[in-house]
XYZ file of C-alpha atoms in Angstrom:
557
model
C -24.600 12.881 -65.390
C -22.909 15.333 -62.875
C -25.779 14.935 -60.391
C -25.801 11.177 -60.630
C -22.075 11.137 -59.993
C -22.270 13.315 -56.901
C -25.333 11.263 -55.639
C -23.437 7.972 -55.976
C -20.464 9.552 -54.101
C -22.694 10.896 -51.324
C -24.456 7.269 -50.950
C -21.193 5.577 -50.728
C -19.732 7.799 -48.003
C -22.957 7.549 -46.003
C -22.771 3.751 -46.365
C -19.222 3.636 -45.154
C -19.963 5.888 -42.055
C -23.087 3.796 -41.050
C -21.142 0.586 -41.341
C -18.366 1.958 -39.241
C -20.626 3.566 -36.499
C -22.224 -0.014 -36.364
C -18.876 -1.730 -35.972
C -17.989 0.838 -33.331
C -21.176 0.318 -31.397
C -20.826 -3.625 -31.694
C -17.296 -3.186 -30.265
C -18.462 -0.868 -27.168
C -21.289 -3.093 -26.350
C -18.893 -5.818 -26.209
C -16.637 -4.044 -23.848
C -19.360 -3.150 -21.670
C -20.611 -6.636 -21.512
C -17.042 -7.804 -20.769
C -16.643 -5.159 -18.039
C -20.048 -6.093 -16.483
C -19.106 -9.716 -16.546
C -15.912 -8.863 -14.928
C -17.593 -6.560 -12.247
C -20.162 -9.369 -11.504
C -17.286 -11.888 -11.085
C -15.234 -9.882 -8.735
C -17.587 -7.657 -6.879
C -17.210 -8.116 -3.156
C -20.926 -8.009 -3.016
C -21.084 -11.474 -4.717
C -18.812 -13.158 -2.458
C -20.569 -15.106 0.044
C -20.212 -13.888 3.760
C -18.665 -16.734 6.026
C -19.169 -16.029 9.529
C -15.795 -16.647 11.358
C -15.892 -19.442 13.942
C -14.300 -18.871 17.161
C -13.513 -21.233 20.196
C -16.217 -20.502 22.602
C -14.294 -22.257 25.428
C -11.190 -20.191 25.076
C -10.862 -17.640 27.933
C -9.078 -14.400 27.972
C -8.741 -14.518 31.723
C -10.268 -16.210 34.831
C -14.181 -15.800 35.260
C -14.811 -12.736 37.255
C -17.399 -14.130 39.637
C -18.987 -10.499 40.313
C -19.762 -10.121 36.558
C -20.699 -13.633 35.617
C -24.436 -14.253 35.647
C -25.553 -17.713 36.150
C -28.406 -19.280 33.895
C -29.884 -22.431 32.575
C -27.149 -24.858 31.587
C -24.221 -23.823 33.876
C -22.819 -26.684 35.355
C -21.240 -26.344 38.945
C -19.830 -28.824 41.701
C -20.785 -28.295 45.465
C -17.915 -29.783 47.430
C -18.331 -30.740 51.282
C -15.310 -31.402 53.714
C -15.342 -32.385 57.363
C -17.750 -34.788 58.826
C -18.332 -36.166 55.469
C -16.594 -35.562 52.225
C -18.629 -35.525 48.852
C -18.723 -33.722 45.575
C -22.150 -32.812 44.251
C -22.448 -32.035 40.492
C -25.310 -29.677 39.861
C -26.759 -27.858 36.868
C -28.756 -24.808 36.628
C -32.314 -26.018 35.692
C -34.245 -24.175 32.734
C -36.220 -22.236 35.347
C -33.178 -20.940 36.991
C -32.756 -23.369 40.229
C -30.275 -25.501 41.605
C -31.461 -28.893 43.107
C -29.051 -29.804 45.913
C -29.837 -33.201 47.473
C -30.484 -33.101 51.206
C -30.297 -29.186 50.783
C -33.235 -28.303 48.452
C -34.102 -26.149 45.584
C -32.278 -22.653 45.575
C -33.106 -19.974 42.915
C -29.963 -18.470 41.139
C -31.735 -16.700 38.474
C -30.203 -13.263 37.662
C -27.576 -13.775 40.283
C -23.823 -13.290 39.505
C -21.525 -16.399 40.238
C -20.502 -14.476 43.606
C -23.986 -13.957 44.712
C -25.369 -17.343 43.811
C -22.084 -18.965 45.801
C -22.938 -16.907 48.967
C -26.568 -17.948 48.875
C -25.823 -21.731 48.298
C -23.120 -21.894 50.890
C -25.497 -20.253 53.431
C -28.288 -22.741 52.704
C -25.887 -25.844 52.815
C -24.344 -24.808 56.010
C -27.527 -25.478 57.652
C -27.494 -29.030 56.691
C -23.587 -29.351 57.117
C -22.921 -27.469 60.131
C -19.485 -28.296 60.909
C -18.258 -29.008 57.335
C -16.512 -26.761 54.828
C -18.609 -25.917 51.718
C -17.515 -24.630 48.360
C -19.283 -24.022 45.141
C -17.253 -24.199 41.999
C -18.221 -23.410 38.295
C -16.972 -26.309 36.012
C -18.737 -25.625 32.529
C -20.261 -22.666 30.944
C -23.655 -22.651 29.322
C -24.146 -21.594 25.908
C -26.350 -18.536 25.209
C -27.983 -17.105 22.246
C -27.582 -13.488 21.351
C -28.629 -11.372 18.496
C -26.548 -8.971 16.423
C -27.930 -6.405 13.870
C -27.155 -3.364 12.075
C -23.851 -2.787 10.041
C -22.427 -6.166 10.127
C -22.089 -8.651 7.074
C -24.302 -11.358 8.377
C -26.718 -10.108 11.178
C -28.749 -12.854 13.060
C -28.773 -14.952 16.126
C -25.754 -16.592 17.404
C -24.667 -18.864 19.999
C -22.168 -17.800 22.331
C -20.948 -17.948 26.077
C -20.747 -15.465 28.675
C -17.137 -15.450 28.662
C -17.510 -13.939 25.375
C -17.417 -9.739 24.686
C -19.171 -7.858 22.342
C -16.124 -7.591 19.967
C -16.038 -11.663 19.851
C -19.616 -11.456 18.215
C -18.576 -9.300 15.315
C -16.094 -11.726 13.728
C -18.948 -14.483 14.159
C -21.225 -12.356 12.238
C -18.907 -11.928 9.367
C -17.145 -8.745 10.242
C -18.204 -4.960 9.995
C -19.550 -3.351 6.654
C -16.947 -0.928 5.690
C -16.187 1.181 2.577
C -13.828 -1.755 1.423
C -17.242 -3.886 0.978
C -18.369 -1.546 -1.724
C -17.594 -1.932 -5.368
C -15.925 0.905 -7.479
C -19.306 1.447 -9.426
C -21.262 1.835 -5.977
C -18.641 4.607 -4.610
C -18.738 6.270 -7.942
C -22.677 6.314 -7.933
C -22.926 7.606 -4.389
C -20.293 10.304 -5.279
C -22.432 11.258 -8.336
C -25.517 11.688 -6.197
C -23.794 13.416 -3.388
C -24.673 10.797 -0.742
C -22.450 10.129 1.993
C -20.495 7.043 2.084
C -21.117 5.283 5.631
C -19.562 2.575 7.373
C -19.906 0.590 10.728
C -19.511 2.668 13.969
C -17.116 1.318 16.475
C -17.865 3.821 19.162
C -21.618 3.872 19.313
C -22.514 0.276 19.687
C -25.375 -0.681 21.995
C -26.294 -3.788 23.851
C -29.710 -4.188 25.308
C -30.249 -6.996 27.989
C -33.227 -8.883 28.727
C -34.081 -6.786 31.720
C -34.597 -3.588 29.624
C -31.103 -2.103 30.461
C -28.522 -0.787 27.883
C -24.906 -0.479 27.599
C -22.875 1.575 25.260
C -19.934 -0.085 23.653
C -16.891 1.794 22.585
C -14.534 -0.800 20.783
C -12.053 1.974 19.633
C -11.251 3.083 23.043
C -11.176 -0.219 24.220
C -8.392 -1.250 21.790
C -6.389 1.690 22.844
C -6.854 1.530 26.519
C -8.014 -2.000 27.287
C -10.609 -0.743 29.405
C -12.920 -3.825 29.763
C -16.020 -1.606 30.857
C -15.941 -0.281 27.230
C -16.326 -4.012 25.932
C -18.682 -6.167 28.124
C -19.426 -9.628 28.437
C -22.315 -10.959 26.723
C -25.470 -12.118 28.367
C -28.150 -14.474 27.371
C -30.811 -12.698 25.151
C -28.812 -9.801 24.662
C -29.456 -7.572 21.298
C -26.430 -5.895 20.048
C -26.848 -3.151 17.438
C -23.984 -1.743 15.156
C -25.010 1.623 13.914
C -23.895 3.401 10.944
C -21.667 6.445 10.728
C -20.523 8.920 8.015
C -16.975 8.504 7.360
C -15.852 12.225 6.911
C -18.198 13.842 9.453
C -18.060 14.058 13.032
C -14.541 12.539 13.046
C -11.053 13.176 14.483
C -7.689 13.211 12.833
C -3.950 13.062 14.140
C -1.025 13.271 12.100
C 2.718 13.702 12.503
C 4.976 12.123 15.288
C 2.811 9.539 16.606
C 2.922 5.810 16.506
C -0.102 5.220 14.197
C -1.658 8.272 12.285
C -5.160 8.250 12.328
C -7.599 9.779 9.864
C -11.352 10.335 10.284
C -11.613 8.462 13.737
C -15.210 8.565 14.714
C -16.051 11.374 17.279
C -17.988 10.960 20.564
C -19.031 13.650 22.825
C -16.674 14.157 25.646
C -13.408 13.084 23.887
C -10.208 14.615 24.920
C -6.851 15.264 23.545
C -5.419 12.278 25.526
C -8.043 9.947 23.991
C -7.221 10.943 20.429
C -3.307 10.408 21.404
C -4.256 6.820 22.870
C -6.087 6.054 19.457
C -2.789 6.814 17.763
C -0.920 4.505 20.311
C 1.107 7.412 21.659
C 3.572 9.662 20.446
C 7.013 8.763 19.117
C 10.450 9.535 20.897
C 10.939 12.051 18.232
C 7.813 14.326 19.182
C 8.675 17.807 19.747
C 7.962 19.175 23.389
C 6.511 22.277 21.849
C 2.971 23.054 21.274
C 0.840 20.722 19.154
C -1.281 22.307 16.552
C -5.033 21.829 16.396
C -7.114 23.168 13.538
C -10.716 23.692 14.211
C -13.458 24.861 12.284
C -14.860 28.336 13.904
C -17.905 28.308 11.569
C -19.082 26.135 8.533
C -15.935 26.888 6.304
C -13.501 28.940 8.127
C -10.790 27.052 9.963
C -8.667 28.280 13.043
C -5.297 27.104 14.245
C -4.873 26.612 18.061
C -1.642 25.883 19.885
C -1.917 23.194 22.593
C 0.532 22.079 25.218
C 1.176 18.242 24.819
C 0.708 17.917 28.607
C -2.977 19.340 28.327
C -4.385 15.768 27.720
C -7.686 16.926 28.990
C -8.343 19.508 26.536
C -11.753 18.849 24.994
C -12.047 18.188 21.328
C -14.942 19.035 18.865
C -16.177 17.319 15.844
C -13.753 17.485 12.863
C -10.789 18.733 14.922
C -7.304 17.757 13.316
C -4.264 17.501 15.413
C -0.643 17.711 14.235
C 2.326 16.386 16.340
C 5.563 18.239 15.381
C 8.693 16.252 15.339
C 11.906 17.331 16.811
C 14.477 19.010 14.282
C 17.401 16.674 13.065
C 16.312 14.218 16.179
C 18.910 11.134 15.839
C 19.542 11.817 12.129
C 21.729 8.840 10.984
C 23.875 9.964 7.961
C 25.671 7.229 6.468
C 26.976 5.813 3.024
C 27.682 2.518 1.518
C 31.252 1.455 0.176
C 31.329 -1.547 -2.023
C 33.669 -3.083 -4.367
C 37.235 -3.061 -4.483
C 38.026 -1.835 -0.886
C 39.762 -3.826 2.031
C 36.510 -3.434 4.112
C 33.333 -2.912 2.374
C 30.327 -1.869 4.279
C 28.085 1.014 5.710
C 30.181 3.950 7.156
C 28.890 6.929 9.248
C 29.625 10.589 7.691
C 29.044 14.070 8.613
C 26.847 15.213 5.738
C 28.220 17.774 3.576
C 31.769 17.818 5.321
C 33.019 13.978 5.051
C 35.214 13.751 1.906
C 35.600 10.826 -0.548
C 39.206 10.171 0.615
C 38.179 9.914 4.140
C 35.504 7.383 3.670
C 38.042 5.369 1.440
C 40.567 5.443 4.255
C 38.009 4.280 6.891
C 37.304 1.317 4.397
C 40.872 0.536 4.390
C 41.980 1.822 1.049
C 41.654 0.273 -2.376
C 42.847 -3.130 -3.346
C 45.291 -3.639 -6.150
C 42.556 -4.860 -8.500
C 40.597 -1.537 -8.220
C 40.037 0.540 -11.372
C 39.535 4.050 -10.301
C 38.547 4.933 -13.813
C 35.360 3.271 -13.389
C 34.608 3.881 -10.026
C 31.264 5.622 -9.538
C 29.456 7.657 -6.758
C 25.643 7.272 -6.833
C 23.463 9.970 -5.067
C 20.532 7.808 -4.181
C 18.625 11.021 -2.855
C 18.841 12.573 -6.241
C 18.145 9.167 -8.126
C 14.574 9.202 -6.399
C 13.623 12.532 -8.172
C 11.765 11.487 -11.100
C 11.964 13.192 -14.584
C 8.332 13.856 -15.868
C 9.397 14.474 -19.313
C 11.412 11.052 -19.360
C 8.267 9.247 -17.650
C 6.004 10.783 -20.370
C 8.142 9.573 -23.222
C 8.168 6.041 -21.823
C 4.509 5.981 -22.502
C 4.992 7.068 -26.330
C 5.995 4.660 -28.941
C 9.547 5.632 -30.434
C 7.964 6.066 -33.959
C 5.603 8.841 -32.605
C 8.387 10.692 -31.094
C 10.145 13.977 -32.587
C 13.673 13.817 -33.447
C 14.401 15.823 -30.280
C 12.377 13.704 -28.130
C 14.192 10.520 -29.649
C 17.600 11.771 -28.740
C 16.495 12.929 -25.174
C 14.731 9.494 -24.457
C 18.093 7.664 -25.821
C 20.207 9.914 -23.697
C 18.127 9.497 -20.438
C 17.957 5.699 -21.132
C 21.740 5.169 -21.201
C 22.502 7.493 -18.106
C 23.268 6.244 -14.836
C 20.598 7.792 -12.754
C 22.040 9.729 -9.715
C 25.839 9.359 -10.878
C 28.012 12.348 -9.769
C 30.652 13.412 -12.103
C 34.035 12.676 -10.430
C 37.393 12.109 -11.893
C 38.653 9.442 -9.260
C 41.847 9.077 -11.188
C 42.855 12.822 -9.969
C 42.531 13.089 -6.286
C 42.943 16.860 -6.227
C 39.698 17.313 -8.194
C 37.392 15.474 -5.861
C 39.179 16.555 -2.638
C 38.484 20.383 -3.472
C 34.931 20.429 -5.142
C 32.087 20.799 -2.521
C 29.752 18.980 -5.061
C 31.485 15.817 -4.200
C 31.240 15.974 -0.391
C 29.238 12.982 0.715
C 25.610 13.129 1.721
C 23.444 10.570 3.332
C 22.701 7.149 1.607
C 25.383 7.719 -1.212
C 26.932 4.814 -2.522
C 30.387 4.674 -3.509
C 31.330 1.666 -5.875
C 35.062 1.016 -6.457
C 34.990 -0.876 -9.650
C 37.344 -3.918 -10.497
C 39.868 -3.704 -13.073
C 38.723 -5.402 -16.235
C 41.843 -5.340 -18.477
C 39.505 -6.132 -21.435
C 37.547 -4.695 -24.183
C 34.393 -6.151 -25.183
C 33.506 -6.436 -28.976
C 30.085 -7.079 -29.802
C 27.621 -6.987 -32.845
C 28.828 -7.960 -36.619
C 31.950 -9.447 -35.764
C 33.346 -13.016 -36.616
C 34.179 -13.828 -32.962
C 32.345 -11.208 -30.528
C 33.653 -11.486 -26.917
C 36.270 -10.074 -24.695
C 39.599 -8.816 -26.092
C 42.850 -8.233 -23.847
C 43.184 -4.500 -23.293
C 46.058 -2.708 -24.690
C 46.703 1.027 -24.219
C 47.314 3.318 -27.149
C 45.376 1.009 -29.720
C 42.426 2.259 -31.820
C 39.219 0.556 -32.087
C 40.114 -1.093 -35.375
C 42.558 -3.120 -33.599
C 40.290 -4.812 -31.368
C 37.939 -5.276 -34.010
C 40.561 -7.343 -36.068
C 41.533 -9.332 -32.897
C 37.724 -10.387 -32.696
C 37.896 -11.726 -36.228
C 37.058 -8.649 -38.321
C 33.728 -7.300 -39.595
C 31.115 -9.773 -40.951
C 29.447 -9.089 -44.322
C 26.472 -7.488 -42.666
C 28.463 -5.075 -40.448
C 27.301 -1.582 -40.802
C 30.992 -0.319 -40.519
C 30.268 3.442 -40.738
C 27.895 3.244 -37.663
C 30.222 1.586 -35.373
C 29.925 3.028 -31.436
C 32.297 2.868 -28.589
C 30.263 2.570 -24.947
C 32.225 3.960 -22.275
C 32.473 1.668 -19.315
C 32.878 4.808 -16.885
C 29.716 6.537 -17.895
C 27.815 4.560 -20.425
C 27.941 7.197 -22.997
C 27.770 6.084 -26.797
C 30.289 7.805 -29.075
C 31.076 7.438 -32.638
C 34.030 5.084 -32.978
C 36.004 7.683 -35.334
C 35.837 10.363 -32.817
C 37.280 8.473 -29.709
C 41.014 9.265 -29.420
C 41.803 6.725 -26.852
C 39.954 3.739 -25.340
C 39.822 2.700 -21.757
C 39.727 -0.630 -20.146
C 36.319 -2.188 -19.995
C 34.973 -0.173 -23.051
C 32.702 -1.774 -25.384
C 32.699 -1.648 -29.148
C 29.413 -2.353 -31.056
C 29.144 -2.959 -34.730
C 25.438 -2.797 -35.820
C 24.152 -4.802 -38.439
C 22.818 -3.473 -42.013
C 19.198 -3.186 -42.002
C 17.494 -5.825 -44.145
C 15.744 -4.797 -47.191
C 13.164 -6.663 -49.221
C 13.449 -5.307 -52.677
C 10.747 -7.388 -54.159
C 8.339 -6.139 -51.508
C 9.530 -2.384 -52.104
C 8.923 -2.998 -55.923
C 5.494 -4.458 -55.324
C 4.597 -1.691 -53.092
C 5.796 0.729 -55.763
C 3.683 -0.946 -58.437
C 0.536 -0.648 -56.122
C 1.136 2.940 -55.318
C 1.767 3.637 -59.270
C -1.435 1.805 -60.131
C -3.651 3.630 -57.548
C -2.101 7.014 -58.954
C -2.930 6.069 -62.505
C -6.447 4.893 -61.381
C -7.017 8.333 -59.872
C -5.712 10.233 -62.776
C -7.851 8.149 -65.264
C -10.991 8.523 -63.246
C -10.287 12.268 -63.125
C -10.063 12.395 -66.752
C -13.192 10.256 -67.523
C -15.098 12.305 -65.032
C -13.771 15.790 -66.686
C -14.814 14.383 -70.105
C -18.391 13.364 -69.154
C -19.068 16.382 -67.263
C -18.491 18.625 -70.544
C-alpha cells in the first residue's frame, strides 16, 4: 500500500511538471513569434528604398565653360551681329557635331564649352568676316551615369553635367550606414566578431568614359567647399562608393570644437588642420595651450603628444584622437532666478559663493506686502540634478515588496522638495551668516504668497480652505470644516507643512502655520463576509490535510 501511494504522488508531481513545462514552452514560442513579427514589420531592411528626386535644372552657380563638356543633346544659339543680325538655334548631334547653316559641320566631341566656343567662332568668322559672333549654351543635355557600391539603390540614373557626385547619392536612396542595420544584425555581427561596415565618404572613385579616374572626398568637400573634391558628372561616368570599417583607420576630435567628431575616416596625408576643419573649427573658449593627441605607439600601447594649436600641418596617423582643451572659467555666467512676491521678479547676476540672499532680494526691489517669508524656498538646481540611486531603485519595486525601512525611505523621499536648501527666512540673521546659503549658479529663490488659510481635506463634512487663525489647534479647523465623517480615521490625522511638505502626526504639532494642510484618512474597508469565507476555506484545507495524514498513517500500519 505504501509503494502504491508513493507511486501515485510521484506520478501526479511528474504530470504537473510536464503540464507546466508545456505551458511555459508554448508561451515562449508565442513571445518569440510576436517578436519576430514585430521585427519583420519594423525592420529597416523591409522599408522599400525610394530614390530621392532632385531638380536637375537647378544650378548652384553659373556653368563654368572650362569644365563643362559638350555632348549629344546640348542646345546652343549662334548669334551674329553686324552686316546681318541672326540667331541660329543649334543642337549637338548624336555623333558629336554642330551643324551650322552656311558655315558647315563642326565636331565638338570631348570639347569643353570654352574650347567649342573658340572653335565655332573661328569657323563662323570665315563666313561672317565683319560681324560679331557669339555662342551661348541655352539648355543642358541629360546624361546617364552609374552608381554602385554602398548605396541603398545602386543602378543607372539620368542626370545633367551641372550635377556633382554628391547630387547622385540621394538619387540612389542614400548611403548604407549602421542605421540601416537591424538590432539583430548588429548583435549577430558582434557575436561573430565581424566588423560593422558603412559607406566611405572619402574614397569614392569616378571612372570616366576615357578611362581616367577621379577620387572624391565628400567629407573634406563639406568642410572646405573645395569643388575639386566633388567634381561635376560626365556622361557615362561610373561612381563607386566603397565600404569602410567604422572603428578602424579613423580620426576623432573632442573638446572645444564646434562639432565633436568620432571615427572620421582617415586618408593618408591628413593633417591636424583637416581634422579641425571636419569639426568646423574651434570654439571661442578653446585654450591657447597645446592640444593633446593620443596615438598608438604599437598595437596596444597609446602615447600622449602635446601639439600647438598653430601647427595645422602636423601629419596625423590612423586612429589618432585629438582633445582641444577649454579655457578655465571662460565667460562663466553665474545667475539666479527670483520669482514670486518681489517687486521685480527675473534673472539676476551673482558672484558665486559670495552674493547673499538679502543682496539679491534688494536687487529684486524687496518683497511685497503679500509675501510669506515662512513659506519662501531656495532651490539649488545643481543639487537637484544629482540622482539618488537608492530612490531610483525603489521606484521600480512594488510597495508591497519593500521592507519597512525601504517604505519609510521611499515615502520620505517622495515628499521631499528636491534641491531645497534649509533656510529660516523669517530670521534674517540666520541666512546672512551661514556660508551654506550663499547663492550659487542657477539657484531659484521663490518668495511665496501669503495664503491666510488652512486646507482641511479627507474625511470631513466640508473639505476645503478655512481662514487661518493663530494659536488654534488642528481640531478647531476640523470643526470649522464640518467635523469628522463616520468613516474618519481620527487617530491617523496628519498635518502637512506648507513650507517643507513634511507629514506630521496632528497630535504632535504644537502650532499650525498658514498654508498647512490637515489630512484625515478614511477607515479601511473590510469585507467581513469575505474574511469569514476565507477563514472557512483555510480551516477546511487544514482539516483535509489532517484527515489525509491520519488515513495514510492508519493504512501504513
